[in-house]
Tab-separated table of C-alpha atoms in Angstrom:
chain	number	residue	atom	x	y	z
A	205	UNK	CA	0.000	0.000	0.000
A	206	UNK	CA	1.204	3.948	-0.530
A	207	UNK	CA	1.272	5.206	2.909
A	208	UNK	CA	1.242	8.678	1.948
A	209	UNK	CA	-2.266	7.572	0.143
A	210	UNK	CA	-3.676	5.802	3.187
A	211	UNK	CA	-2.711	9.015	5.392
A	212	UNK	CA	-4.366	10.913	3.089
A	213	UNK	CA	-7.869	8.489	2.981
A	214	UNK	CA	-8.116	8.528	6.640
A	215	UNK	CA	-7.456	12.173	6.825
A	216	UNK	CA	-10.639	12.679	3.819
A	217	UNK	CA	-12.805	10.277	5.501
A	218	UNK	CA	-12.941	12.329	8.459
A	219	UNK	CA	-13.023	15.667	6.748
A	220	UNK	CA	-16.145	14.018	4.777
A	221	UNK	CA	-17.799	13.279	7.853
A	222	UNK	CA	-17.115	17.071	9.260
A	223	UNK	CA	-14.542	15.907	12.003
A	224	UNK	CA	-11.475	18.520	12.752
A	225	UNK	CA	-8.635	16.278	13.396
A	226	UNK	CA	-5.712	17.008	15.808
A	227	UNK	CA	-2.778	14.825	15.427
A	228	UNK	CA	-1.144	14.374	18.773
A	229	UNK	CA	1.606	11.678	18.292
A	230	UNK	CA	4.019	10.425	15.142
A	231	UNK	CA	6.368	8.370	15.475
A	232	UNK	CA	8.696	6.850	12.748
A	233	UNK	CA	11.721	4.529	13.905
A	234	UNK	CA	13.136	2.128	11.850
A	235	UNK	CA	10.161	-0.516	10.225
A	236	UNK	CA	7.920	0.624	13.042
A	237	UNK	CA	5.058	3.737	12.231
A	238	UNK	CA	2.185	5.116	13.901
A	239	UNK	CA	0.206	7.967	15.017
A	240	UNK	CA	-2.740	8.638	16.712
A	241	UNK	CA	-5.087	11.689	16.036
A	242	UNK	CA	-8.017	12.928	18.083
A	243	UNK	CA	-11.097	14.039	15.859
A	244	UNK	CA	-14.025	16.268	17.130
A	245	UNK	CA	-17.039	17.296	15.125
A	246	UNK	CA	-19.939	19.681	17.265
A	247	UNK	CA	-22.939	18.008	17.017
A	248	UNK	CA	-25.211	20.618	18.358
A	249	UNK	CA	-24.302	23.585	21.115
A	250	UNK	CA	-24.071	20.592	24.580
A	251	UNK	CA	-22.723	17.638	22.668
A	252	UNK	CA	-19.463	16.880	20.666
A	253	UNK	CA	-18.022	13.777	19.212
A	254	UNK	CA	-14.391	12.639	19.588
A	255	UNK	CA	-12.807	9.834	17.639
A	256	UNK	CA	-9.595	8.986	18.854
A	257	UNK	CA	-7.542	6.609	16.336
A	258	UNK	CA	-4.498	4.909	17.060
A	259	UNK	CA	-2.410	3.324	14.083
A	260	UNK	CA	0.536	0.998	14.476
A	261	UNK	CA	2.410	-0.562	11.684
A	262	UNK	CA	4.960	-2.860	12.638
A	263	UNK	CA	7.312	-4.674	10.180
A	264	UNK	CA	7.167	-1.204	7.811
A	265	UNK	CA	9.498	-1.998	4.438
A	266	UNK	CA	9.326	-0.699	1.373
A	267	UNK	CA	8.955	-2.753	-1.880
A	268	UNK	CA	8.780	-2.410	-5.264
A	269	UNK	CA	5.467	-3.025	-7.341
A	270	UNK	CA	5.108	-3.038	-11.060
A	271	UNK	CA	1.536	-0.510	-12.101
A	272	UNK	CA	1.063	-0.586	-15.682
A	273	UNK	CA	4.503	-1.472	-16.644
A	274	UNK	CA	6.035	1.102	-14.567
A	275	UNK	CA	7.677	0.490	-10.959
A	276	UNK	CA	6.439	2.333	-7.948
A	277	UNK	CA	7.842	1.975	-4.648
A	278	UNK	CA	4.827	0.648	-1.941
A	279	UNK	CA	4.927	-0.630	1.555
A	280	UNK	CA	4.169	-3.653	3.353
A	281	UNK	CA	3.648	-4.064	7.109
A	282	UNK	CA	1.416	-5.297	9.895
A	283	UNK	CA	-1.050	-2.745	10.289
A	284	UNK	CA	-3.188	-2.235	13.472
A	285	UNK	CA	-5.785	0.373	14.236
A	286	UNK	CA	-7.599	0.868	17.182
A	287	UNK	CA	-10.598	3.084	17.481
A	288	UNK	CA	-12.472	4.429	20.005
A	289	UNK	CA	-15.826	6.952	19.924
A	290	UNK	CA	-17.171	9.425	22.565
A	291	UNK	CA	-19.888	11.679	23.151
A	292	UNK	CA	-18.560	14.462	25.067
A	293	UNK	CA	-21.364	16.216	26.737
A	294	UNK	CA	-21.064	20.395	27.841
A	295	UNK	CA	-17.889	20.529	26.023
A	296	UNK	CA	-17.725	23.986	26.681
A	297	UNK	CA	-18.099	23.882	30.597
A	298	UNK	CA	-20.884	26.279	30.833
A	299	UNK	CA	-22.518	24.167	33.530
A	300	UNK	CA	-19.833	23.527	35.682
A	301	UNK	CA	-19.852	27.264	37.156
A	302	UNK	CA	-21.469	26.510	40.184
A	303	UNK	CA	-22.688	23.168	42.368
A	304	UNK	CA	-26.317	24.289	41.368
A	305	UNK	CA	-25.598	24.622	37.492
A	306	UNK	CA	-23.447	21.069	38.001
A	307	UNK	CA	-27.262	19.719	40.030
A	308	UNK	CA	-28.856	20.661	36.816
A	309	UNK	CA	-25.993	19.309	34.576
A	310	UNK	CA	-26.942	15.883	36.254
A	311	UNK	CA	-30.922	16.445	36.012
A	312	UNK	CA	-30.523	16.915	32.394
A	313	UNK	CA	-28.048	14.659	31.305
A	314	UNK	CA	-29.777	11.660	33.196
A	315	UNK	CA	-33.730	12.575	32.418
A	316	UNK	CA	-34.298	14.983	29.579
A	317	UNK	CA	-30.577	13.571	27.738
A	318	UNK	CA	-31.143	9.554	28.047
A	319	UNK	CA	-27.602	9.667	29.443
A	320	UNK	CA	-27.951	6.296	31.566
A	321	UNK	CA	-24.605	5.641	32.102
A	322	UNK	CA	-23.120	2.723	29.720
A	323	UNK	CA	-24.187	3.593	26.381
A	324	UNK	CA	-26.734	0.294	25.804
A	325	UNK	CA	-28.917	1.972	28.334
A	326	UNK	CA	-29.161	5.502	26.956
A	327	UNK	CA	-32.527	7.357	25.541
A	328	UNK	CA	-33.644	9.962	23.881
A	329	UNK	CA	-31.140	12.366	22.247
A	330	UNK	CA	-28.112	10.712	24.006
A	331	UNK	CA	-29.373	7.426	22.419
A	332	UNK	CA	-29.711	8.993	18.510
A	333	UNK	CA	-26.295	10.517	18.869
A	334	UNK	CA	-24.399	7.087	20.249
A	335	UNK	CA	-26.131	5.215	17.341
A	336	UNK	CA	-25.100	8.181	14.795
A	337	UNK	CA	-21.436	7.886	16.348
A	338	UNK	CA	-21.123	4.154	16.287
A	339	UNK	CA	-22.571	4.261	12.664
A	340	UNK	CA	-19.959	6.879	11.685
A	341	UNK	CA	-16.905	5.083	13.414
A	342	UNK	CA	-18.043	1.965	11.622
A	343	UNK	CA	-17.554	3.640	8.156
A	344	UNK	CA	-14.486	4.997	8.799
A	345	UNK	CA	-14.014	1.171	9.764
A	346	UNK	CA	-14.883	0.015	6.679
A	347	UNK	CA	-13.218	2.626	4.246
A	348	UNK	CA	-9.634	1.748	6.249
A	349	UNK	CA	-10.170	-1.693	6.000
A	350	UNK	CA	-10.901	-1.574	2.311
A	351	UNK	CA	-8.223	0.641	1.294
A	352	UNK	CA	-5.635	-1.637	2.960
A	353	UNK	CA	-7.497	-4.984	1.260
A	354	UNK	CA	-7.194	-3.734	-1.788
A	355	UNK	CA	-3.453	-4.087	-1.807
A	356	UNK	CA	-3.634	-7.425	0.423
A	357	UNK	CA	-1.281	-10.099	-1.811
């Protein structure tokens, strides 16, 4: 696979889905790669998504793959991604001013949200926006794991 082309997929996949994407680690060291990014996209003004993505490729070496009758250098390697979704809820803080704001945080959150605690018991809002999250992680998912099968020998 191009690696520079599979950076660039991920990267477009979450732009698609309207996720700013912070990358907070890269490493490169000998046939070892990886980096993990942090992706947010506002979902309305108290709830924000955040996809954090971890890739490690181990066994990283480049080889030499013939395209049409022309040679183009590629990769090969062990590649491992780990992905993990969260709503975060009053992103901004506004209703951690005070203990009575942070009562009312709780009220809402637990009986107008559907917040419930593990994410198989939430309702209402908080239950649309964990399926629309999963559903969103699993494409990303799906375009990643494509992209790499298409090179798989």
């Amino acid at each position: 696979f191009d690696l520079k082309d599979f950076y660039e997929m991920l990267s477009s996949i979450f732009s698609q889905l309207s996720y700013s994407v912070d990358e907070v680690d890269h490493k490169k060291k000998g046939p070892v790669y990886g980096f993990i990014w942090e992706a947010y996209k506002t979902v309305d003004d108290y709830s924000r998504f955040k996809v954090w993505l971890k890739v490690d490729i181990k066994n990283l070496r480049e080889v030499e793959v013939e395209d049409e009758g022309r040679k183009k250098k590629m990769f090969e390697g062990d590649v491992v991604m780990i992905f993990k979704g969260f709503i975060i809820t009053d992103y901004g803080g506004k209703w951690e001013a005070n203990p009575y704001l942070i009562f009312l945080k709780g009220f809402f959150d637990k009986y107008l949200y559907g917040k419930q605690g593990h994410p198989a018991l939430a309702k209402g809002v908080y239950r649309d926006w964990v399926v629309k999250l999963d559903g969103e992680v699993s494409d990303i998912i799906n375009e990643a794991k494509s992209f790499l099968h298409m090179f798989k020998a």
